[in-house]
Coordinates of C-alpha atoms in Angstrom, one line a residue:
Chain A
X1 CA 0.0 0.0 0.0
X2 CA 1.3 3.4 -0.9
X3 CA 1.2 6.0 1.9
X4 CA 3.3 9.0 0.8
X5 CA 2.4 10.9 -2.3
X6 CA 5.0 13.0 -3.8
X7 CA 4.1 16.2 -5.6
X8 CA 3.1 16.9 -9.1
X9 CA 6.7 18.0 -10.6
X10 CA 6.6 18.4 -14.3
X11 CA 10.4 18.6 -14.7
X12 CA 10.9 15.6 -12.5
X13 CA 8.4 13.5 -14.5
X14 CA 10.0 14.4 -17.6
X15 CA 13.4 13.4 -16.3
X16 CA 12.2 10.2 -15.1
X17 CA 10.4 9.4 -18.4
X18 CA 13.9 9.9 -20.1
X19 CA 15.6 7.6 -17.7
X20 CA 13.0 5.1 -18.3
X21 CA 13.5 5.3 -22.0
X22 CA 17.2 4.9 -21.5
X23 CA 16.3 1.6 -19.7
X24 CA 16.3 2.5 -16.1
X25 CA 13.7 0.4 -14.4
X26 CA 13.8 2.5 -11.2
X27 CA 12.5 5.3 -13.0
X28 CA 9.2 3.6 -13.7
X29 CA 9.0 2.5 -10.1
X30 CA 9.4 6.1 -9.1
X31 CA 6.8 7.3 -11.7
X32 CA 4.3 4.7 -10.5
X33 CA 4.9 5.5 -6.8
X34 CA 4.4 9.4 -7.6
X35 CA 1.2 9.1 -9.3
X36 CA -0.7 5.8 -8.3
X37 CA -2.1 7.2 -5.1
X38 CA -3.8 10.2 -6.9
X39 CA -5.0 7.9 -9.7
X40 CA -6.5 5.4 -7.0
X41 CA -8.2 8.2 -5.1
X42 CA -9.6 9.6 -8.6
X43 CA -10.9 6.1 -9.4
X44 CA -12.6 5.9 -6.0
X45 CA -14.1 9.4 -6.5
X46 CA -15.4 8.2 -9.8
X47 CA -17.2 5.4 -8.1
X48 CA -14.8 2.7 -9.1
X49 CA -13.8 1.6 -5.6
X50 CA -13.8 -2.2 -6.3
X51 CA -11.7 -1.8 -9.5
X52 CA -9.5 1.0 -8.5
X53 CA -6.2 -0.9 -8.2
X54 CA -6.9 -2.7 -11.7
X55 CA -7.8 0.8 -13.1
X56 CA -4.5 2.3 -11.9
X57 CA -2.5 -0.6 -13.3
X58 CA -4.3 -0.4 -16.7
X59 CA -3.9 3.4 -16.7
X60 CA 0.0 3.0 -16.3
X61 CA 0.2 0.2 -18.9
X62 CA -1.7 2.2 -21.4
X63 CA 0.2 5.4 -20.6
X64 CA 3.5 3.8 -21.1
X65 CA 2.7 2.1 -24.3
X66 CA 1.9 5.8 -25.6
X67 CA 4.6 7.6 -23.9
X68 CA 5.7 8.8 -27.3
X69 CA 2.4 10.7 -27.7
X70 CA 2.6 12.5 -24.4
X71 CA 3.0 16.1 -24.7
X72 CA 4.7 17.7 -21.8
X73 CA 2.6 20.9 -22.3
X74 CA 0.2 19.2 -19.8
X75 CA 1.6 17.5 -16.6
X76 CA 1.9 13.9 -16.6
X77 CA -0.6 13.5 -13.9
X78 CA -3.2 15.2 -15.9
X79 CA -2.5 13.0 -18.9
X80 CA -2.7 9.9 -16.5
X81 CA -6.2 11.2 -15.2
X82 CA -7.4 11.7 -18.8
X83 CA -6.3 8.2 -19.7
X84 CA -7.9 6.7 -16.5
X85 CA -11.2 8.6 -17.0
X86 CA -11.4 7.1 -20.5
X87 CA -10.9 3.7 -19.1
X88 CA -13.7 4.2 -16.7
X89 CA -16.0 5.3 -19.4
X90 CA -14.9 2.3 -21.6
X91 CA -15.7 0.0 -18.6
X92 CA -19.2 1.6 -18.0
X93 CA -20.0 1.2 -21.7
X94 CA -19.0 -2.3 -21.5
X95 CA -21.1 -2.8 -18.5
X96 CA -24.0 -1.0 -20.1
X97 CA -23.8 -3.3 -23.1
X98 CA -24.1 -6.3 -20.8
X99 CA -27.3 -4.7 -19.6
X100 CA -26.1 -4.1 -16.1
X101 CA -26.6 -0.3 -16.4
X102 CA -29.3 0.7 -18.9
X103 CA -29.1 4.4 -19.0
X104 CA -26.6 4.8 -21.9
X105 CA -26.8 8.7 -21.7
X106 CA -25.3 8.5 -18.4
X107 CA -22.5 6.0 -19.2
X108 CA -19.3 7.2 -17.9
X109 CA -20.9 8.9 -14.9
X110 CA -24.0 7.2 -13.7
X111 CA -24.1 5.0 -10.7
X112 CA -20.8 6.3 -9.7
X113 CA -21.7 5.2 -6.2
X114 CA -20.2 8.2 -4.5
X115 CA -21.5 7.7 -1.1
X116 CA -20.3 7.2 2.4
X117 CA -18.8 3.8 1.7
X118 CA -16.3 5.7 -0.6
X119 CA -15.1 8.0 2.1
X120 CA -13.9 7.3 5.6
X121 CA -16.2 9.6 7.4
X122 CA -14.9 10.8 10.8
X123 CA -17.7 12.6 12.1
X124 CA -21.3 14.0 11.4
X125 CA -20.1 17.1 9.6
X126 CA -18.0 14.8 7.2
X127 CA -20.9 12.7 6.7
X128 CA -23.0 15.7 5.6
X129 CA -20.4 16.9 3.3
X130 CA -20.0 13.5 1.8
X131 CA -23.8 13.4 1.2
X132 CA -23.6 16.9 -0.3
X133 CA -21.0 15.7 -2.9
X134 CA -23.3 12.7 -3.6
X135 CA -26.2 15.1 -4.5
X136 CA -24.2 16.7 -7.3
X137 CA -24.6 16.0 -10.8
X138 CA -22.1 13.8 -12.4
X139 CA -20.3 16.6 -14.1
X140 CA -20.4 18.9 -11.2
X141 CA -19.0 16.1 -8.9
X142 CA -16.2 15.3 -11.2
X143 CA -15.2 18.9 -11.7
X144 CA -15.4 19.5 -7.9
X145 CA -13.3 16.4 -7.1
X146 CA -10.6 17.4 -9.6
X147 CA -10.7 21.0 -8.5
X148 CA -10.8 20.9 -4.7
X149 CA -9.6 17.4 -3.9
X150 CA -7.0 17.0 -6.6
X151 CA -6.2 20.6 -6.9
X152 CA -6.3 20.6 -10.6
X153 CA -6.5 24.0 -12.5
X154 CA -9.4 24.7 -14.7
X155 CA -7.2 24.3 -17.7
X156 CA -6.1 20.9 -16.6
X157 CA -9.7 20.0 -15.7
X158 CA -10.7 21.0 -19.2
X159 CA -8.1 18.7 -20.7
X160 CA -9.1 15.7 -18.5
X161 CA -12.8 16.2 -19.3
X162 CA -12.3 17.2 -22.9
X163 CA -14.2 20.3 -22.3
X164 CA -13.3 24.1 -22.1
X165 CA -12.0 26.0 -19.2
X166 CA -15.0 28.2 -19.1
X167 CA -17.2 25.1 -18.8
X168 CA -15.1 23.7 -16.0
X169 CA -15.3 27.0 -14.1
X170 CA -19.0 27.1 -14.4
X171 CA -19.5 23.4 -13.2
X172 CA -17.3 24.2 -10.3
X173 CA -19.1 27.2 -9.1
X174 CA -22.5 25.5 -9.5
X175 CA -21.2 22.6 -7.6
X176 CA -19.9 24.8 -4.8
X177 CA -23.3 26.5 -4.6
X178 CA -25.0 23.2 -4.5
X179 CA -23.0 21.9 -1.8
X180 CA -23.5 25.0 0.3
X181 CA -27.3 24.8 -0.3
X182 CA -27.2 21.2 0.9
X183 CA -25.3 22.0 3.9
X184 CA -27.6 25.0 4.8
X185 CA -30.8 22.9 4.5
Chain B
X1 CA -23.6 30.8 3.1
X2 CA -23.4 33.6 0.8
X3 CA -21.0 34.1 -2.0
X4 CA -18.1 36.6 -2.4
X5 CA -18.5 38.9 -5.4
X6 CA -14.7 38.7 -6.0
X7 CA -14.6 35.9 -8.7
X8 CA -10.8 35.9 -9.0
X9 CA -10.4 35.4 -5.3
X10 CA -13.0 32.7 -5.1
X11 CA -11.3 30.9 -8.0
X12 CA -8.0 30.7 -6.3
X13 CA -9.3 29.3 -3.0
X14 CA -8.8 25.8 -3.9
X15 CA -5.2 26.5 -4.9
X16 CA -4.8 28.2 -1.6
X17 CA -6.1 25.2 0.1
X18 CA -3.8 22.9 -1.9
X19 CA -0.9 25.2 -1.1
X20 CA -0.2 25.6 -4.8
X21 CA 0.0 29.4 -5.0
X22 CA 3.3 31.3 -5.1
X23 CA 4.3 33.2 -1.9
X24 CA 3.1 36.5 -3.4
X25 CA -0.3 35.0 -4.3
X26 CA -0.7 33.2 -1.1
X27 CA -0.2 36.6 0.8
X28 CA -2.6 38.3 -1.5
X29 CA -5.4 35.7 -1.2
X30 CA -4.8 35.2 2.4
X31 CA -5.3 39.0 3.0
X32 CA -8.5 38.8 1.2
X33 CA -9.8 35.9 3.0
X34 CA -8.9 37.4 6.3
X35 CA -11.3 40.3 5.6
X36 CA -14.0 38.3 3.7
X37 CA -16.4 36.2 5.7
X38 CA -17.9 34.3 2.7
X39 CA -14.5 33.4 1.4
X40 CA -13.3 32.3 4.8
X41 CA -16.4 30.0 5.0
X42 CA -15.7 28.7 1.6
X43 CA -12.2 28.0 2.2
X44 CA -13.2 26.1 5.5
X45 CA -15.5 24.0 3.4
X46 CA -12.8 23.3 0.7
X47 CA -10.4 22.3 3.4
X48 CA -13.1 19.9 4.9
X49 CA -13.8 18.4 1.5
X50 CA -10.1 17.9 0.9
X51 CA -9.8 16.4 4.4
X52 CA -12.3 13.5 3.4
X53 CA -10.3 10.4 2.9
X54 CA -11.0 7.9 0.3
X55 CA -10.6 4.3 1.5
X56 CA -7.1 2.8 1.1
X57 CA -6.5 1.1 -2.3
X58 CA -3.9 -1.7 -2.3
X59 CA -1.6 -1.0 -5.1
X60 CA 1.3 -3.3 -6.0
X61 CA 3.9 -0.9 -7.7
X62 CA 6.2 -3.8 -8.5
X63 CA 3.4 -5.8 -10.3
X64 CA 2.4 -2.6 -12.3
X65 CA 6.1 -1.9 -13.3
X66 CA 6.4 -5.5 -14.4
X67 CA 3.6 -5.1 -16.8
X68 CA 4.6 -1.9 -18.4
X69 CA 5.5 -2.2 -22.0
X70 CA 9.3 -1.6 -22.5
X71 CA 10.9 0.8 -24.8
X72 CA 12.5 -0.9 -27.9
X73 CA 16.1 -1.4 -27.2
X74 CA 18.2 0.7 -29.5
X75 CA 15.1 2.9 -30.6
X76 CA 14.2 4.4 -27.3
X77 CA 12.1 7.3 -27.5
X78 CA 13.7 10.6 -26.4
X79 CA 12.0 13.3 -24.3
X80 CA 12.6 16.5 -25.9
X81 CA 12.8 19.4 -23.7
X82 CA 10.6 22.4 -24.4
X83 CA 13.2 24.1 -26.6
X84 CA 11.4 22.7 -29.6
X85 CA 8.8 25.2 -28.8
X86 CA 6.0 22.7 -28.5
X87 CA 7.4 20.9 -25.6
X88 CA 6.6 17.6 -27.2
X89 CA 7.9 14.3 -26.0
X90 CA 8.9 12.8 -29.4
X91 CA 10.1 9.6 -30.8
X92 CA 13.6 9.4 -32.4
X93 CA 14.1 9.2 -36.1
X94 CA 14.3 5.5 -36.5
X95 CA 10.9 4.8 -34.6
X96 CA 9.3 7.5 -36.7
X97 CA 10.7 6.0 -39.8
X98 CA 9.2 2.7 -38.6
X99 CA 5.9 4.3 -38.0
X100 CA 5.9 5.9 -41.3
X101 CA 6.7 2.6 -43.1
X102 CA 3.8 0.9 -41.4
X103 CA 1.5 3.7 -42.4
X104 CA 2.7 3.4 -45.9
X105 CA 2.0 -0.3 -46.0
X106 CA -1.5 0.3 -44.6
X107 CA -2.0 2.9 -47.4
X108 CA -0.9 0.6 -50.1
X109 CA -3.4 -2.2 -48.8
X110 CA -6.2 0.3 -48.6
X111 CA -5.5 1.6 -52.3
X112 CA -5.5 -2.1 -53.5
X113 CA -8.8 -2.7 -51.8
X114 CA -10.3 0.5 -53.3
X115 CA -9.1 -0.6 -56.8
X116 CA -11.1 -3.9 -56.4
X117 CA -14.2 -2.2 -55.3
X118 CA -14.0 0.2 -58.3
X119 CA -13.5 -2.8 -60.6
X120 CA -16.4 -4.7 -59.2
X121 CA -18.6 -1.6 -59.4
X122 CA -17.6 -1.3 -63.1
X123 CA -18.4 -4.8 -63.8
X124 CA -21.8 -4.6 -62.3
X125 CA -22.7 -1.5 -64.3
X126 CA -21.4 -2.9 -67.5
X127 CA -23.1 -6.3 -67.1
X128 CA -26.3 -4.5 -66.0
X129 CA -26.4 -2.2 -68.9
X130 CA -25.7 -5.1 -71.3
X131 CA -28.6 -7.1 -70.1
X132 CA -31.0 -4.1 -70.1
X133 CA -29.9 -3.4 -73.6
X134 CA -30.4 -7.0 -74.7
X135 CA -33.9 -7.2 -73.2
X136 CA -35.0 -4.0 -74.8
X137 CA -33.7 -5.1 -78.2
X138 CA -35.8 -8.4 -77.6
X139 CA -33.0 -10.6 -78.8
X140 CA -31.4 -13.1 -76.6
X141 CA -32.4 -16.2 -78.6
X142 CA -31.2 -18.8 -76.1
X143 CA -32.2 -17.1 -72.9
X144 CA -34.6 -19.1 -70.9
X145 CA -36.8 -17.5 -68.4
X146 CA -38.2 -19.4 -65.4
X147 CA -41.4 -17.9 -64.0
X148 CA -41.4 -17.7 -60.3
X149 CA -43.7 -15.0 -59.6
X150 CA -47.2 -13.7 -60.4
X151 CA -47.7 -13.1 -64.0
X152 CA -48.5 -9.8 -65.5
X153 CA -51.9 -11.0 -66.3
X154 CA -53.2 -8.3 -68.5
X155 CA -50.5 -9.0 -71.1
X156 CA -52.4 -12.1 -71.8
X157 CA -49.1 -13.9 -72.6
X158 CA -48.3 -15.1 -69.2
X159 CA -45.1 -13.1 -69.1
X160 CA -43.6 -13.2 -65.6
X161 CA -40.3 -11.9 -64.2
X162 CA -37.4 -14.3 -63.7
X163 CA -34.1 -14.5 -61.8
X164 CA -31.5 -15.0 -64.5
X165 CA -28.0 -15.8 -64.1
X166 CA -25.3 -15.8 -66.8
X167 CA -23.4 -19.0 -67.9
X168 CA -19.8 -19.1 -68.6
X169 CA -20.5 -19.6 -72.3
X170 CA -22.4 -16.3 -72.6
X171 CA -25.7 -18.0 -72.3
X172 CA -28.1 -17.5 -69.4
X173 CA -29.5 -20.1 -66.9
X174 CA -32.5 -19.8 -64.7
X175 CA -31.8 -19.6 -61.1
X176 CA -33.3 -22.4 -59.3
X177 CA -36.0 -21.1 -57.0
X178 CA -37.3 -23.6 -54.5
X179 CA -39.9 -21.2 -53.1
X180 CA -43.4 -22.5 -53.0
X181 CA -44.4 -19.8 -55.3
X182 CA -41.8 -20.9 -57.9
X183 CA -42.9 -24.5 -57.7
X184 CA -46.5 -23.5 -58.2
X185 CA -45.8 -21.7 -61.4
X186 CA -43.1 -23.8 -62.7
X187 CA -45.1 -24.7 -65.7
X188 CA -45.4 -21.2 -66.8
X189 CA -41.9 -20.8 -68.0
X190 CA -41.7 -19.2 -71.5
X191 CA -38.8 -18.4 -73.8
X192 CA -37.9 -15.0 -75.3
X193 CA -38.4 -16.9 -78.6
X194 CA -42.2 -16.7 -78.1
X195 CA -41.9 -12.8 -77.9
X196 CA -40.7 -12.9 -81.5
X197 CA -44.3 -13.9 -82.5
X198 CA -45.6 -10.7 -81.0
X199 CA -46.6 -7.8 -83.1
X200 CA -44.8 -4.5 -82.9
X201 CA -47.7 -3.1 -80.9
X202 CA -47.9 -6.0 -78.6
X203 CA -44.2 -5.8 -78.0
X204 CA -44.3 -2.1 -77.3
X205 CA -46.9 -2.7 -74.7
X206 CA -44.8 -5.4 -73.2
X207 CA -41.9 -3.1 -73.0
X208 CA -44.0 -0.2 -71.6
X209 CA -45.4 -2.3 -69.0
X210 CA -42.0 -3.7 -68.0
X211 CA -40.7 -0.2 -67.7
X212 CA -43.7 0.9 -65.6
X213 CA -43.5 -2.2 -63.4
X214 CA -39.6 -1.8 -63.0
X215 CA -39.9 1.9 -61.9
X216 CA -42.9 1.0 -59.4
X217 CA -41.2 -1.9 -57.6
X218 CA -39.7 0.4 -55.0
X219 CA -42.9 2.1 -53.9
X220 CA -45.7 -0.3 -54.6
X221 CA -46.5 -3.5 -52.9
X222 CA -46.2 -6.2 -55.5
X223 CA -45.7 -9.8 -55.6
X224 CA -43.6 -9.6 -58.6
X225 CA -39.8 -9.6 -58.7
X226 CA -37.6 -7.3 -60.5
X227 CA -35.2 -8.5 -63.2
X228 CA -32.1 -9.5 -61.5
X229 CA -28.9 -10.4 -63.2
X230 CA -26.8 -12.1 -60.7
X231 CA -23.5 -13.9 -60.8
X232 CA -23.4 -17.6 -60.3
X233 CA -21.9 -17.3 -57.0
X234 CA -24.7 -15.0 -55.8
X235 CA -27.2 -17.4 -57.4
X236 CA -26.1 -20.1 -55.2
X237 CA -26.4 -18.2 -52.0

């Protein structure tokens, strides 16, 4: 289990990628150790608790298979989030095709299962905040998680969600308003 | 909980909570929050959300690393630093050349498939045109037609519409139709030779009727079938 989580240092990531390409196995270990916790957390926030570890692994395998396409104009972690999110959507589509989830419009977001089970709730207040997050729309919740819990910028969120910065900003503020209203009730 | 009207400050609150701001920005936003009750409340909420912990996920770093696709020895991609203006992590020349070669092979294969499709389409057009011309000229002496559909009764001659397939020797052979309808009308087969006995007026009527019928098949409910020239392979299907 990974406990520590190093920061999101683009220059360090770039250097590690270069070392990996030169045949340094330890560089890959360092990269996985740096980003796996955030990916696992993101998977859980997307409602994929049961498959989080597998998703993290698949994300790294896919990312390392396409390192040649990685553009360092975005951070490695943002790129990894983007890949993982697509994997989540693919899995939900596959599940929907098997008839386990019927609402195709909501594929990729529906039934994310973001509830108390996905969070270690320490007290009553945390429970209420968790429920407030669960009340958000799928897009609001995803943007809110990326902005608040993962500290991503609007530009990065737009890249991850394949959207625009303006849309990400609107979703964030709508989500914040909804959370406040939920807590005020 | 009310909202602060300073949108810029509100936008920076998550970054402040994440300690992702520069020293100067941290001071600036911090000073604002100190005097703004809505922002202070929002920052407290953000910190509370950040404090929510997801359940631990067991991740085996070694297992992940073991499954990672390895860079090709001798053709390792190089990370290009941002001095190339685009900051692109690019492949080296050899890998790019291999990629281009693969793309080129795919393009050749695609072009070959396209050529076959064009040739097949031309064949269908030529064969179809030829058959129509021959039917209109009324002369394919050895063409036998097998009735397998409802006759055009008002022609009086029991003319019906067949499926015809071309023989290798240039002749035509009726396509065996085992449908009940075909079996019921098996005895109604006629040859084009009989049409030579028709007067010009009768022949004109037949052709006119055929033209009307051919144009109407797509919109009218009819039990007749269009003239269909098929290849032997298709006929067997």
